[in-house]
Structures are given as structure tokens and as C-alpha cells.
């Protein structure tokens, strides 16, 4: 393991004179996803040069959340930071040390924007949104209206919700004991889930393909729209994307790879459409895996191991933003 003493963590805060929300905006949670880093540094340059002024509330920028992964230009340092994100009494890897710094920082804020990118070529940006307000044990929440109104102002047109519910159902199906269930459910907690657990609200914006020159522009627009919408800067509230231009999807079910020899029937990519009854893959015993409803596939993993997540299915959510 890399000694944490070889790295340092950086956050920069700007606070206005008027009261307002405490916002935190992050890049490079995964080290090879640098669009957020580029955009954050551009906004900070604007502020430092006097071209942009924080009038109310405060904004904290973290240009590089994971300096080891960023230095290596890899997704992870020692492991995926965006899983099992909790403070640790006995940190075992570099990401545990990040968590011990990052989690208290998140808890001091009200709103998080986490800027990411993805590997697939040609996909459009999308935003991952949290649950509706609820008192459940999995992810109790109180800010769905604010979170979804903000999501519609980031400048993208595709929205996905339902992550923790679909993930949690898969965990319950695989778990052999209550203790194992709790451990694996905690594994599903990343930056936005942790932020919501502290009483705040949060969005993950996937700004485009890693190397797409448009991705930093998407990230920059999202930052500026966030600052305007939350009234940190003196600018009009951005118009929400019209309902008839949105594609809103809910993650409904996760399917597991049951055997190492289970295989997909074709090269699937996230958001590929699937029709009810369409063949998705073939099990090791020759039985076919078909879509139980029409929708889109999400996060297909050709490298999945046995008894692990293989792919998710989503279906349209026409009520998104109207709740």
C-alpha cells in the first residue's frame, strides 16, 4: 500500500457576505475522470481574477479528491473510493485515509455536486439522483424536491434514480446473514449517499466520455448553473430542462452473474434499449437470460465474477420532477 504521507489533500473555500447554503463541488473522485478538475480550476481562476463573485453562502472546491489515482491516471488508487465511504478507525488503504478526511468535510456542507465521466464512447451526459422523501432504513431522505429541481438545471437531459433500492435488493438476495447484509449494504455508499446520510442532498453528474473535449464544458456549465440556482452568485436562476425533452429512468432490478461462464449475447453498453423478452445473455447451463420488461440496460459488466452484479435494467420514470 502507498504511504499516505506521499500525498496531501486540497480544498479551497470561498464565502460570501450574505447567508446561504454551504456547497461542495468535487472532481477526480476517480483519478482518470478529470473533466471536473478542469472545470473547477477554471471557475476558481474566474473567482480569483475577479470575474466571478461569491455573494452569498459558501462554496468549497475539491479539484482532486483522490490524488493517488489522479497521479496514476487510473480510476482507483488502492480501491474504488466511491464505495464503502465511511470514516475508519483503522484505515487499511489509501482510500480509507481519503474517507477520514473527506467525510467530515462533506458533513460540514449542505449540498454536494460530484463531477464524473465514463468510459463508453458516444454516450450522453446523465445525472444520478437520490430517492424520494422517505423514512426507510436504507436511505432516509428529506430533500427530494430540492434535489430534483436542481438536477433539472444542470444542463443535461438524462436522469437516473433508484440506485440504492436496486442495489439493496440485490444485496438482500445474495446475503447469507444479517451481518453480511449490513456489511454489503454499507459497501454501496459513495459520496452522494454519504452526503445524504448527514442530512444534505447531492448529485453525481456523469459529464461524458473521459476524453471528450465537451465533458469539461458540461462540468463547467453545471457548476455555474449550480451557483446561480442556489443563489451563491448574482445571476438568474437557470431554466429547468422542459419535461418533454427529458429522459428519466429508474433502476428497477439488478441481475447477477451466477457462474463465471455466464456471458452476454452481445456487446451491451449502458443505456442501450432492450425490449421485453429480448435476449440479454446466456447462462453457463445454456438457459437464456431475457429482459422482463422494456427499458434500458445500465452498467453491464463483462468482467463480473460469479455471484456479483452483472447488469441493471431501468424503465422510464415519467413522474420524475413532478413528484
PDB file of C-alpha atoms in Angstrom:
ATOM      1  CA  UNK A   1       0.000   0.000   0.000  1.00  0.00           C
ATOM      2  CA  UNK A   2       1.150   3.560  -0.685  1.00  0.00           C
ATOM      3  CA  UNK A   3       2.046   5.616   2.345  1.00  0.00           C
ATOM      4  CA  UNK A   4      -0.488   8.405   2.726  1.00  0.00           C
ATOM      5  CA  UNK A   5       2.370  10.732   3.677  1.00  0.00           C
ATOM      6  CA  UNK A   6       3.335  10.914  -0.021  1.00  0.00           C
ATOM      7  CA  UNK A   7       0.148  12.819  -0.799  1.00  0.00           C
ATOM      8  CA  UNK A   8      -1.839  15.740   0.535  1.00  0.00           C
ATOM      9  CA  UNK A   9      -5.467  16.814   0.256  1.00  0.00           C
ATOM     10  CA  UNK A  10      -6.586  20.204  -1.004  1.00  0.00           C
ATOM     11  CA  UNK A  11      -9.856  22.080  -0.658  1.00  0.00           C
ATOM     12  CA  UNK A  12     -10.472  25.761  -1.350  1.00  0.00           C
ATOM     13  CA  UNK A  13     -13.365  27.686   0.180  1.00  0.00           C
ATOM     14  CA  UNK A  14     -14.980  30.945  -0.932  1.00  0.00           C
ATOM     15  CA  UNK A  15     -17.530  32.523   1.430  1.00  0.00           C
ATOM     16  CA  UNK A  16     -19.870  35.380   0.626  1.00  0.00           C
ATOM     17  CA  UNK A  17     -21.045  38.084   2.999  1.00  0.00           C
ATOM     18  CA  UNK A  18     -24.711  37.102   2.789  1.00  0.00           C
ATOM     19  CA  UNK A  19     -26.209  33.919   4.282  1.00  0.00           C
ATOM     20  CA  UNK A  20     -26.794  30.954   2.021  1.00  0.00           C
ATOM     21  CA  UNK A  21     -26.176  27.228   1.576  1.00  0.00           C
ATOM     22  CA  UNK A  22     -22.814  25.564   2.068  1.00  0.00           C
ATOM     23  CA  UNK A  23     -21.970  23.886  -1.242  1.00  0.00           C
ATOM     24  CA  UNK A  24     -19.117  21.496  -2.029  1.00  0.00           C
ATOM     25  CA  UNK A  25     -18.090  20.679  -5.614  1.00  0.00           C
ATOM     26  CA  UNK A  26     -15.637  17.837  -6.309  1.00  0.00           C
ATOM     27  CA  UNK A  27     -13.616  16.425  -9.179  1.00  0.00           C
ATOM     28  CA  UNK A  28     -11.447  13.340  -9.697  1.00  0.00           C
ATOM     29  CA  UNK A  29     -13.169  11.131  -7.148  1.00  0.00           C
ATOM     30  CA  UNK A  30     -11.958   8.634  -9.729  1.00  0.00           C
ATOM     31  CA  UNK A  31      -8.494   9.674 -10.836  1.00  0.00           C
ATOM     32  CA  UNK A  32      -8.918   9.258 -14.590  1.00  0.00           C
ATOM     33  CA  UNK A  33     -12.127  11.318 -14.635  1.00  0.00           C
ATOM     34  CA  UNK A  34     -10.622  14.788 -14.921  1.00  0.00           C
ATOM     35  CA  UNK A  35     -13.394  16.870 -16.531  1.00  0.00           C
ATOM     36  CA  UNK A  36     -14.482  18.086 -13.108  1.00  0.00           C
ATOM     37  CA  UNK A  37     -10.932  19.004 -12.153  1.00  0.00           C
ATOM     38  CA  UNK A  38     -10.535  21.086 -15.319  1.00  0.00           C
ATOM     39  CA  UNK A  39     -13.868  22.842 -14.791  1.00  0.00           C
ATOM     40  CA  UNK A  40     -13.288  23.510 -11.086  1.00  0.00           C
ATOM     41  CA  UNK A  41      -9.896  25.084 -11.763  1.00  0.00           C
ATOM     42  CA  UNK A  42     -11.481  27.275 -14.452  1.00  0.00           C
ATOM     43  CA  UNK A  43     -14.142  28.529 -12.018  1.00  0.00           C
ATOM     44  CA  UNK A  44     -11.540  29.142  -9.315  1.00  0.00           C
ATOM     45  CA  UNK A  45      -9.489  31.180 -11.802  1.00  0.00           C
ATOM     46  CA  UNK A  46     -12.594  33.245 -12.580  1.00  0.00           C
ATOM     47  CA  UNK A  47     -13.160  33.920  -8.870  1.00  0.00           C
ATOM     48  CA  UNK A  48      -9.518  34.717  -8.140  1.00  0.00           C
ATOM     49  CA  UNK A  49      -9.340  37.061 -11.134  1.00  0.00           C
ATOM     50  CA  UNK A  50     -12.466  38.929 -10.024  1.00  0.00           C
ATOM     51  CA  UNK A  51     -14.563  37.804 -12.988  1.00  0.00           C
ATOM     52  CA  UNK A  52     -16.894  35.862 -10.664  1.00  0.00           C
ATOM     53  CA  UNK A  53     -18.008  36.787  -7.159  1.00  0.00           C
ATOM     54  CA  UNK A  54     -19.479  34.573  -4.441  1.00  0.00           C
ATOM     55  CA  UNK A  55     -22.115  36.848  -2.922  1.00  0.00           C
ATOM     56  CA  UNK A  56     -23.919  34.509  -0.525  1.00  0.00           C
ATOM     57  CA  UNK A  57     -23.351  31.219   1.235  1.00  0.00           C
ATOM     58  CA  UNK A  58     -20.113  29.410   0.584  1.00  0.00           C
ATOM     59  CA  UNK A  59     -18.620  27.034  -1.940  1.00  0.00           C
ATOM     60  CA  UNK A  60     -15.788  24.609  -1.294  1.00  0.00           C
ATOM     61  CA  UNK A  61     -13.937  23.234  -4.304  1.00  0.00           C
ATOM     62  CA  UNK A  62     -12.002  19.967  -4.200  1.00  0.00           C
ATOM     63  CA  UNK A  63     -10.290  19.787  -7.609  1.00  0.00           C
ATOM     64  CA  UNK A  64      -8.745  16.362  -6.947  1.00  0.00           C
ATOM     65  CA  UNK A  65     -10.427  14.141  -4.378  1.00  0.00           C
ATOM     66  CA  UNK A  66      -8.141  11.130  -4.979  1.00  0.00           C
ATOM     67  CA  UNK A  67      -4.586  12.388  -5.572  1.00  0.00           C
ATOM     68  CA  UNK A  68      -3.051   8.916  -5.856  1.00  0.00           C
ATOM     69  CA  UNK A  69      -5.452   7.772  -8.566  1.00  0.00           C
ATOM     70  CA  UNK A  70      -5.127  11.173 -10.284  1.00  0.00           C
ATOM     71  CA  UNK A  71      -1.328  10.914 -10.328  1.00  0.00           C
ATOM     72  CA  UNK A  72      -1.569   7.391 -11.765  1.00  0.00           C
ATOM     73  CA  UNK A  73      -4.332   8.402 -14.250  1.00  0.00           C
ATOM     74  CA  UNK A  74      -6.307   5.394 -13.024  1.00  0.00           C
ATOM     75  CA  UNK A  75      -9.868   5.026 -11.778  1.00  0.00           C
ATOM     76  CA  UNK A  76      -8.757   3.886  -8.318  1.00  0.00           C
ATOM     77  CA  UNK A  77      -5.737   4.263  -6.088  1.00  0.00           C
ATOM     78  CA  UNK A  78      -5.940   1.112  -3.978  1.00  0.00           C
ATOM     79  CA  UNK A  79      -9.723   0.603  -4.394  1.00  0.00           C
ATOM     80  CA  UNK A  80     -12.899   2.359  -5.536  1.00  0.00           C
ATOM     81  CA  UNK A  81     -13.316   5.414  -3.317  1.00  0.00           C
ATOM     82  CA  UNK A  82     -16.979   5.670  -4.301  1.00  0.00           C
ATOM     83  CA  UNK A  83     -17.885   2.533  -2.360  1.00  0.00           C
ATOM     84  CA  UNK A  84     -17.796   1.858   1.388  1.00  0.00           C
ATOM     85  CA  UNK A  85     -17.213   5.545   2.022  1.00  0.00           C
ATOM     86  CA  UNK A  86     -17.134   5.908   5.793  1.00  0.00           C
ATOM     87  CA  UNK A  87     -14.543   7.115   8.322  1.00  0.00           C
ATOM     88  CA  UNK A  88     -12.376   4.228   9.501  1.00  0.00           C
ATOM     89  CA  UNK A  89     -10.733   3.836  12.911  1.00  0.00           C
ATOM     90  CA  UNK A  90      -8.104   1.568  11.370  1.00  0.00           C
ATOM     91  CA  UNK A  91      -7.580   2.679   7.747  1.00  0.00           C
ATOM     92  CA  UNK A  92      -6.298  -0.133   5.578  1.00  0.00           C
ATOM     93  CA  UNK A  93      -5.781   1.505   2.190  1.00  0.00           C
ATOM     94  CA  UNK A  94      -5.272   4.947   0.719  1.00  0.00           C
ATOM     95  CA  UNK A  95      -8.982   5.432   0.041  1.00  0.00           C
ATOM     96  CA  UNK A  96      -9.674   4.848   3.746  1.00  0.00           C
ATOM     97  CA  UNK A  97      -7.371   7.769   4.513  1.00  0.00           C
ATOM     98  CA  UNK A  98      -9.245   9.890   1.976  1.00  0.00           C
ATOM     99  CA  UNK A  99     -12.532   8.946   3.642  1.00  0.00           C
ATOM    100  CA  UNK A 100     -11.219  10.028   7.055  1.00  0.00           C
ATOM    101  CA  UNK A 101     -10.534  13.487   5.584  1.00  0.00           C
ATOM    102  CA  UNK A 102     -13.434  13.727   3.141  1.00  0.00           C
ATOM    103  CA  UNK A 103     -16.377  12.504   5.228  1.00  0.00           C
ATOM    104  CA  UNK A 104     -16.072  15.200   7.924  1.00  0.00           C
ATOM    105  CA  UNK A 105     -15.654  17.775   5.149  1.00  0.00           C
ATOM    106  CA  UNK A 106     -18.862  16.616   3.460  1.00  0.00           C
ATOM    107  CA  UNK A 107     -20.718  16.718   6.762  1.00  0.00           C
ATOM    108  CA  UNK A 108     -19.908  20.420   7.135  1.00  0.00           C
ATOM    109  CA  UNK A 109     -21.807  21.187   3.919  1.00  0.00           C
ATOM    110  CA  UNK A 110     -25.424  21.157   2.776  1.00  0.00           C
ATOM    111  CA  UNK A 111     -25.128  20.331  -0.933  1.00  0.00           C
ATOM    112  CA  UNK A 112     -22.677  18.219  -2.965  1.00  0.00           C
ATOM    113  CA  UNK A 113     -22.016  18.173  -6.706  1.00  0.00           C
ATOM    114  CA  UNK A 114     -19.677  15.292  -7.624  1.00  0.00           C
ATOM    115  CA  UNK A 115     -18.369  15.519 -11.199  1.00  0.00           C
ATOM    116  CA  UNK A 116     -17.501  12.304 -13.050  1.00  0.00           C
ATOM    117  CA  UNK A 117     -17.042  10.936 -16.577  1.00  0.00           C
ATOM    118  CA  UNK A 118     -17.458   7.483 -18.122  1.00  0.00           C
ATOM    119  CA  UNK A 119     -15.569   5.094 -20.371  1.00  0.00           C
ATOM    120  CA  UNK A 120     -18.121   4.332 -23.091  1.00  0.00           C
ATOM    121  CA  UNK A 121     -17.674   6.296 -26.310  1.00  0.00           C
ATOM    122  CA  UNK A 122     -20.642   8.236 -27.674  1.00  0.00           C
ATOM    123  CA  UNK A 123     -22.858   8.287 -24.587  1.00  0.00           C
ATOM    124  CA  UNK A 124     -24.593  11.473 -23.476  1.00  0.00           C
ATOM    125  CA  UNK A 125     -24.160  13.036 -20.035  1.00  0.00           C
ATOM    126  CA  UNK A 126     -26.501  11.950 -17.259  1.00  0.00           C
ATOM    127  CA  UNK A 127     -27.124  12.699 -13.609  1.00  0.00           C
ATOM    128  CA  UNK A 128     -27.642  10.181 -10.802  1.00  0.00           C
ATOM    129  CA  UNK A 129     -30.370  11.329  -8.409  1.00  0.00           C
ATOM    130  CA  UNK A 130     -31.319  10.144  -4.943  1.00  0.00           C
ATOM    131  CA  UNK A 131     -34.576   8.685  -3.607  1.00  0.00           C
ATOM    132  CA  UNK A 132     -37.904  10.304  -2.934  1.00  0.00           C
ATOM    133  CA  UNK A 133     -38.506  11.504   0.621  1.00  0.00           C
ATOM    134  CA  UNK A 134     -38.869   8.518   2.920  1.00  0.00           C
ATOM    135  CA  UNK A 135     -38.341   7.250   6.472  1.00  0.00           C
ATOM    136  CA  UNK A 136     -36.958   3.859   5.439  1.00  0.00           C
ATOM    137  CA  UNK A 137     -33.881   2.237   6.898  1.00  0.00           C
ATOM    138  CA  UNK A 138     -31.952   2.061   3.608  1.00  0.00           C
ATOM    139  CA  UNK A 139     -31.663   5.753   2.704  1.00  0.00           C
ATOM    140  CA  UNK A 140     -33.976   8.080   4.634  1.00  0.00           C
ATOM    141  CA  UNK A 141     -34.246  11.424   2.883  1.00  0.00           C
ATOM    142  CA  UNK A 142     -35.959  14.817   3.170  1.00  0.00           C
ATOM    143  CA  UNK A 143     -34.775  16.894   0.191  1.00  0.00           C
ATOM    144  CA  UNK A 144     -36.079  15.147  -2.932  1.00  0.00           C
ATOM    145  CA  UNK A 145     -37.927  18.200  -4.227  1.00  0.00           C
ATOM    146  CA  UNK A 146     -34.877  20.460  -3.949  1.00  0.00           C
ATOM    147  CA  UNK A 147     -32.530  17.813  -5.339  1.00  0.00           C
ATOM    148  CA  UNK A 148     -34.666  17.059  -8.392  1.00  0.00           C
ATOM    149  CA  UNK A 149     -35.361  20.709  -9.140  1.00  0.00           C
ATOM    150  CA  UNK A 150     -31.603  21.342  -9.060  1.00  0.00           C
ATOM    151  CA  UNK A 151     -30.892  18.284 -11.245  1.00  0.00           C
ATOM    152  CA  UNK A 152     -33.120  19.709 -13.993  1.00  0.00           C
ATOM    153  CA  UNK A 153     -30.975  22.856 -14.027  1.00  0.00           C
ATOM    154  CA  UNK A 154     -27.551  21.263 -14.538  1.00  0.00           C
ATOM    155  CA  UNK A 155     -27.814  21.433 -18.317  1.00  0.00           C
ATOM    156  CA  UNK A 156     -28.285  17.722 -19.118  1.00  0.00           C
ATOM    157  CA  UNK A 157     -31.380  15.823 -20.229  1.00  0.00           C
ATOM    158  CA  UNK A 158     -30.960  12.276 -18.867  1.00  0.00           C
ATOM    159  CA  UNK A 159     -31.718  11.418 -15.221  1.00  0.00           C
ATOM    160  CA  UNK A 160     -31.363   8.129 -13.345  1.00  0.00           C
ATOM    161  CA  UNK A 161     -32.723   7.302  -9.899  1.00  0.00           C
ATOM    162  CA  UNK A 162     -33.168   4.136  -7.856  1.00  0.00           C
ATOM    163  CA  UNK A 163     -29.532   3.127  -7.338  1.00  0.00           C
ATOM    164  CA  UNK A 164     -29.660   2.186  -3.657  1.00  0.00           C
ATOM    165  CA  UNK A 165     -33.020   0.415  -3.903  1.00  0.00           C
ATOM    166  CA  UNK A 166     -31.947  -1.769  -6.839  1.00  0.00           C
ATOM    167  CA  UNK A 167     -28.515  -2.349  -5.342  1.00  0.00           C
ATOM    168  CA  UNK A 168     -30.021  -3.135  -1.932  1.00  0.00           C
ATOM    169  CA  UNK A 169     -32.436  -5.683  -3.384  1.00  0.00           C
ATOM    170  CA  UNK A 170     -29.508  -7.474  -4.979  1.00  0.00           C
ATOM    171  CA  UNK A 171     -27.579  -7.437  -1.728  1.00  0.00           C
ATOM    172  CA  UNK A 172     -30.525  -8.908   0.195  1.00  0.00           C
ATOM    173  CA  UNK A 173     -30.804 -11.684  -2.372  1.00  0.00           C
ATOM    174  CA  UNK A 174     -27.117 -12.598  -2.076  1.00  0.00           C
ATOM    175  CA  UNK A 175     -26.615 -12.179   1.666  1.00  0.00           C
ATOM    176  CA  UNK A 176     -26.391 -15.216   3.907  1.00  0.00           C
ATOM    177  CA  UNK A 177     -26.772 -13.418   7.233  1.00  0.00           C
ATOM    178  CA  UNK A 178     -27.885 -10.135   8.774  1.00  0.00           C
ATOM    179  CA  UNK A 179     -24.263  -9.166   9.458  1.00  0.00           C
ATOM    180  CA  UNK A 180     -23.270  -9.837   5.862  1.00  0.00           C
ATOM    181  CA  UNK A 181     -26.274  -7.849   4.638  1.00  0.00           C
ATOM    182  CA  UNK A 182     -25.274  -4.809   6.682  1.00  0.00           C
ATOM    183  CA  UNK A 183     -21.645  -5.025   5.517  1.00  0.00           C
ATOM    184  CA  UNK A 184     -22.507  -5.228   1.841  1.00  0.00           C
ATOM    185  CA  UNK A 185     -25.166  -2.525   2.012  1.00  0.00           C
ATOM    186  CA  UNK A 186     -22.551  -0.214   3.504  1.00  0.00           C
ATOM    187  CA  UNK A 187     -20.332  -1.061   0.539  1.00  0.00           C
ATOM    188  CA  UNK A 188     -22.862   0.657  -1.734  1.00  0.00           C
ATOM    189  CA  UNK A 189     -22.367   4.037  -0.035  1.00  0.00           C
ATOM    190  CA  UNK A 190     -20.389   6.568  -2.068  1.00  0.00           C
ATOM    191  CA  UNK A 191     -20.026  10.337  -1.952  1.00  0.00           C
ATOM    192  CA  UNK A 192     -23.643  11.257  -2.604  1.00  0.00           C
ATOM    193  CA  UNK A 193     -25.072   8.550  -0.347  1.00  0.00           C
ATOM    194  CA  UNK A 194     -22.792   9.663   2.471  1.00  0.00           C
ATOM    195  CA  UNK A 195     -23.774  13.291   1.929  1.00  0.00           C
ATOM    196  CA  UNK A 196     -27.463  12.402   2.174  1.00  0.00           C
ATOM    197  CA  UNK A 197     -26.772  10.435   5.359  1.00  0.00           C
ATOM    198  CA  UNK A 198     -25.526  13.655   7.006  1.00  0.00           C
ATOM    199  CA  UNK A 199     -28.770  15.481   6.229  1.00  0.00           C
ATOM    200  CA  UNK A 200     -27.708  17.142   2.975  1.00  0.00           C
ATOM    201  CA  UNK A 201     -28.517  16.451  -0.654  1.00  0.00           C
ATOM    202  CA  UNK A 202     -26.282  15.587  -3.567  1.00  0.00           C
ATOM    203  CA  UNK A 203     -25.950  14.767  -7.266  1.00  0.00           C
ATOM    204  CA  UNK A 204     -23.445  12.776  -9.273  1.00  0.00           C
ATOM    205  CA  UNK A 205     -23.069  14.219 -12.766  1.00  0.00           C
ATOM    206  CA  UNK A 206     -21.526  11.964 -15.420  1.00  0.00           C
ATOM    207  CA  UNK A 207     -20.309  14.650 -17.828  1.00  0.00           C
ATOM    208  CA  UNK A 208     -19.454  12.477 -20.846  1.00  0.00           C
ATOM    209  CA  UNK A 209     -16.701  10.193 -22.078  1.00  0.00           C
ATOM    210  CA  UNK A 210     -13.348  10.554 -20.281  1.00  0.00           C
ATOM    211  CA  UNK A 211     -11.511  12.168 -23.214  1.00  0.00           C
ATOM    212  CA  UNK A 212     -14.422  14.030 -24.797  1.00  0.00           C
ATOM    213  CA  UNK A 213     -13.446  17.727 -25.014  1.00  0.00           C
ATOM    214  CA  UNK A 214     -17.088  18.592 -24.363  1.00  0.00           C
ATOM    215  CA  UNK A 215     -17.041  16.925 -20.913  1.00  0.00           C
ATOM    216  CA  UNK A 216     -15.192  19.782 -19.119  1.00  0.00           C
ATOM    217  CA  UNK A 217     -17.636  22.236 -20.712  1.00  0.00           C
ATOM    218  CA  UNK A 218     -20.547  20.169 -19.375  1.00  0.00           C
ATOM    219  CA  UNK A 219     -18.934  20.209 -15.931  1.00  0.00           C
ATOM    220  CA  UNK A 220     -18.298  23.971 -16.075  1.00  0.00           C
ATOM    221  CA  UNK A 221     -21.888  24.705 -17.101  1.00  0.00           C
ATOM    222  CA  UNK A 222     -23.166  22.509 -14.269  1.00  0.00           C
ATOM    223  CA  UNK A 223     -21.028  24.365 -11.718  1.00  0.00           C
ATOM    224  CA  UNK A 224     -22.167  27.773 -12.937  1.00  0.00           C
ATOM    225  CA  UNK A 225     -25.807  26.683 -13.055  1.00  0.00           C
ATOM    226  CA  UNK A 226     -25.494  25.290  -9.524  1.00  0.00           C
ATOM    227  CA  UNK A 227     -24.033  28.534  -8.166  1.00  0.00           C
ATOM    228  CA  UNK A 228     -26.813  30.526  -9.856  1.00  0.00           C
ATOM    229  CA  UNK A 229     -29.649  28.200  -8.848  1.00  0.00           C
ATOM    230  CA  UNK A 230     -28.579  28.131  -5.213  1.00  0.00           C
ATOM    231  CA  UNK A 231     -28.108  31.925  -5.300  1.00  0.00           C
ATOM    232  CA  UNK A 232     -24.414  31.919  -4.399  1.00  0.00           C
ATOM    233  CA  UNK A 233     -23.770  34.281  -7.315  1.00  0.00           C
ATOM    234  CA  UNK A 234     -25.790  37.184  -8.634  1.00  0.00           C
ATOM    235  CA  UNK A 235     -27.206  35.536 -11.752  1.00  0.00           C
ATOM    236  CA  UNK A 236     -30.650  34.452 -12.970  1.00  0.00           C
ATOM    237  CA  UNK A 237     -31.880  31.008 -11.971  1.00  0.00           C
ATOM    238  CA  UNK A 238     -31.273  28.722 -14.988  1.00  0.00           C
ATOM    239  CA  UNK A 239     -34.420  27.443 -16.661  1.00  0.00           C
ATOM    240  CA  UNK A 240     -35.129  23.762 -15.932  1.00  0.00           C
ATOM    241  CA  UNK A 241     -34.962  21.379 -18.856  1.00  0.00           C
ATOM    242  CA  UNK A 242     -38.515  21.022 -20.234  1.00  0.00           C
ATOM    243  CA  UNK A 243     -40.294  17.827 -19.273  1.00  0.00           C
ATOM    244  CA  UNK A 244     -40.810  16.860 -22.916  1.00  0.00           C
ATOM    245  CA  UNK A 245     -37.037  16.984 -23.527  1.00  0.00           C
ATOM    246  CA  UNK A 246     -36.082  14.836 -20.522  1.00  0.00           C
ATOM    247  CA  UNK A 247     -35.326  11.138 -20.353  1.00  0.00           C
ATOM    248  CA  UNK A 248     -35.867   9.978 -16.778  1.00  0.00           C
ATOM    249  CA  UNK A 249     -35.119   6.382 -15.850  1.00  0.00           C
ATOM    250  CA  UNK A 250     -35.457   4.366 -12.661  1.00  0.00           C
ATOM    251  CA  UNK A 251     -33.131   1.494 -11.860  1.00  0.00           C
ATOM    252  CA  UNK A 252     -35.517  -1.375 -11.152  1.00  0.00           C
ATOM    253  CA  UNK A 253     -33.582  -4.617 -10.901  1.00  0.00           C
ATOM    254  CA  UNK A 254     -30.037  -5.918 -10.814  1.00  0.00           C
ATOM    255  CA  UNK A 255     -29.201  -9.297 -12.332  1.00  0.00           C
ATOM    256  CA  UNK A 256     -26.261 -11.300 -11.051  1.00  0.00           C
ATOM    257  CA  UNK A 257     -23.688 -13.343 -12.838  1.00  0.00           C
ATOM    258  CA  UNK A 258     -24.258 -16.762 -11.303  1.00  0.00           C
ATOM    259  CA  UNK A 259     -21.371 -18.633 -12.945  1.00  0.00           C
ATOM    260  CA  UNK A 260     -18.077 -17.472 -14.414  1.00  0.00           C
ATOM    261  CA  UNK A 261     -19.157 -18.859 -17.798  1.00  0.00           C
ATOM    262  CA  UNK A 262     -22.358 -16.802 -17.962  1.00  0.00           C
ATOM    263  CA  UNK A 263     -21.981 -14.488 -20.967  1.00  0.00           C
ATOM    264  CA  UNK A 264     -23.733 -11.622 -22.682  1.00  0.00           C
ATOM    265  CA  UNK A 265     -25.337 -12.335 -26.054  1.00  0.00           C
ATOM    266  CA  UNK A 266     -23.907  -9.127 -27.499  1.00  0.00           C
ATOM    267  CA  UNK A 267     -21.646  -6.250 -26.524  1.00  0.00           C
ATOM    268  CA  UNK A 268     -24.012  -4.183 -24.391  1.00  0.00           C
ATOM    269  CA  UNK A 269     -23.367  -0.559 -23.432  1.00  0.00           C
ATOM    270  CA  UNK A 270     -25.123   1.492 -20.761  1.00  0.00           C
ATOM    271  CA  UNK A 271     -28.440   2.942 -21.976  1.00  0.00           C
ATOM    272  CA  UNK A 272     -28.798   0.512 -24.869  1.00  0.00           C
ATOM    273  CA  UNK A 273     -32.560  -0.071 -25.328  1.00  0.00           C
ATOM    274  CA  UNK A 274     -33.950  -3.527 -24.603  1.00  0.00           C
ATOM    275  CA  UNK A 275     -37.381  -4.897 -25.457  1.00  0.00           C
ATOM    276  CA  UNK A 276     -39.449  -7.152 -23.227  1.00  0.00           C
ATOM    277  CA  UNK A 277     -38.383 -10.742 -23.938  1.00  0.00           C
ATOM    278  CA  UNK A 278     -35.155  -9.709 -25.696  1.00  0.00           C
ATOM    279  CA  UNK A 279     -32.180 -11.972 -25.013  1.00  0.00           C
ATOM    280  CA  UNK A 280     -29.580 -10.325 -22.786  1.00  0.00           C
ATOM    281  CA  UNK A 281     -27.263 -13.257 -22.171  1.00  0.00           C
ATOM    282  CA  UNK A 282     -26.826 -16.987 -21.788  1.00  0.00           C
ATOM    283  CA  UNK A 283     -26.156 -18.843 -18.545  1.00  0.00           C
ATOM    284  CA  UNK A 284     -23.442 -21.449 -18.236  1.00  0.00           C
ATOM    285  CA  UNK A 285     -26.100 -24.197 -18.459  1.00  0.00           C
ATOM    286  CA  UNK A 286     -27.354 -22.820 -21.790  1.00  0.00           C
ATOM    287  CA  UNK A 287     -30.507 -21.156 -20.454  1.00  0.00           C
ATOM    288  CA  UNK A 288     -31.292 -17.724 -21.857  1.00  0.00           C
ATOM    289  CA  UNK A 289     -31.496 -14.539 -19.823  1.00  0.00           C
ATOM    290  CA  UNK A 290     -34.175 -12.231 -21.233  1.00  0.00           C
ATOM    291  CA  UNK A 291     -35.445  -8.784 -20.343  1.00  0.00           C
ATOM    292  CA  UNK A 292     -38.563  -8.982 -18.183  1.00  0.00           C
ATOM    293  CA  UNK A 293     -39.721  -5.547 -19.378  1.00  0.00           C
ATOM    294  CA  UNK A 294     -38.796  -2.931 -21.971  1.00  0.00           C
ATOM    295  CA  UNK A 295     -36.330  -0.270 -20.887  1.00  0.00           C
ATOM    296  CA  UNK A 296     -32.607   0.361 -20.992  1.00  0.00           C
ATOM    297  CA  UNK A 297     -29.671  -1.665 -19.718  1.00  0.00           C
ATOM    298  CA  UNK A 298     -27.277   0.024 -17.313  1.00  0.00           C
ATOM    299  CA  UNK A 299     -23.757  -0.797 -16.105  1.00  0.00           C
ATOM    300  CA  UNK A 300     -23.296  -4.129 -17.959  1.00  0.00           C
ATOM    301  CA  UNK A 301     -20.101  -5.707 -16.612  1.00  0.00           C
ATOM    302  CA  UNK A 302     -18.402  -8.248 -18.863  1.00  0.00           C
ATOM    303  CA  UNK A 303     -15.703  -8.708 -16.197  1.00  0.00           C
ATOM    304  CA  UNK A 304     -18.125  -9.538 -13.395  1.00  0.00           C
ATOM    305  CA  UNK A 305     -17.219 -12.507 -11.232  1.00  0.00           C
ATOM    306  CA  UNK A 306     -19.648 -15.213 -10.172  1.00  0.00           C
ATOM    307  CA  UNK A 307     -22.320 -14.191  -7.639  1.00  0.00           C
ATOM    308  CA  UNK A 308     -21.816 -10.486  -8.348  1.00  0.00           C
ATOM    309  CA  UNK A 309     -23.683  -7.721 -10.158  1.00  0.00           C
ATOM    310  CA  UNK A 310     -23.868  -8.376 -13.911  1.00  0.00           C
ATOM    311  CA  UNK A 311     -26.215  -5.658 -15.204  1.00  0.00           C
ATOM    312  CA  UNK A 312     -29.105  -3.424 -14.180  1.00  0.00           C
ATOM    313  CA  UNK A 313     -32.375  -2.801 -16.010  1.00  0.00           C
ATOM    314  CA  UNK A 314     -34.077   0.579 -15.963  1.00  0.00           C
ATOM    315  CA  UNK A 315     -37.537   1.642 -17.054  1.00  0.00           C
ATOM    316  CA  UNK A 316     -38.913   5.107 -17.861  1.00  0.00           C
ATOM    317  CA  UNK A 317     -39.987   7.268 -14.924  1.00  0.00           C
ATOM    318  CA  UNK A 318     -42.482   9.778 -16.384  1.00  0.00           C
ATOM    319  CA  UNK A 319     -43.218  11.291 -12.961  1.00  0.00           C
ATOM    320  CA  UNK A 320     -39.620  12.424 -12.354  1.00  0.00           C
ATOM    321  CA  UNK A 321     -39.505  16.054 -11.258  1.00  0.00           C
ATOM    322  CA  UNK A 322     -43.283  16.248 -10.957  1.00  0.00           C
ATOM    323  CA  UNK A 323     -43.469  14.483  -7.596  1.00  0.00           C
TER     324      UNK A 323
END
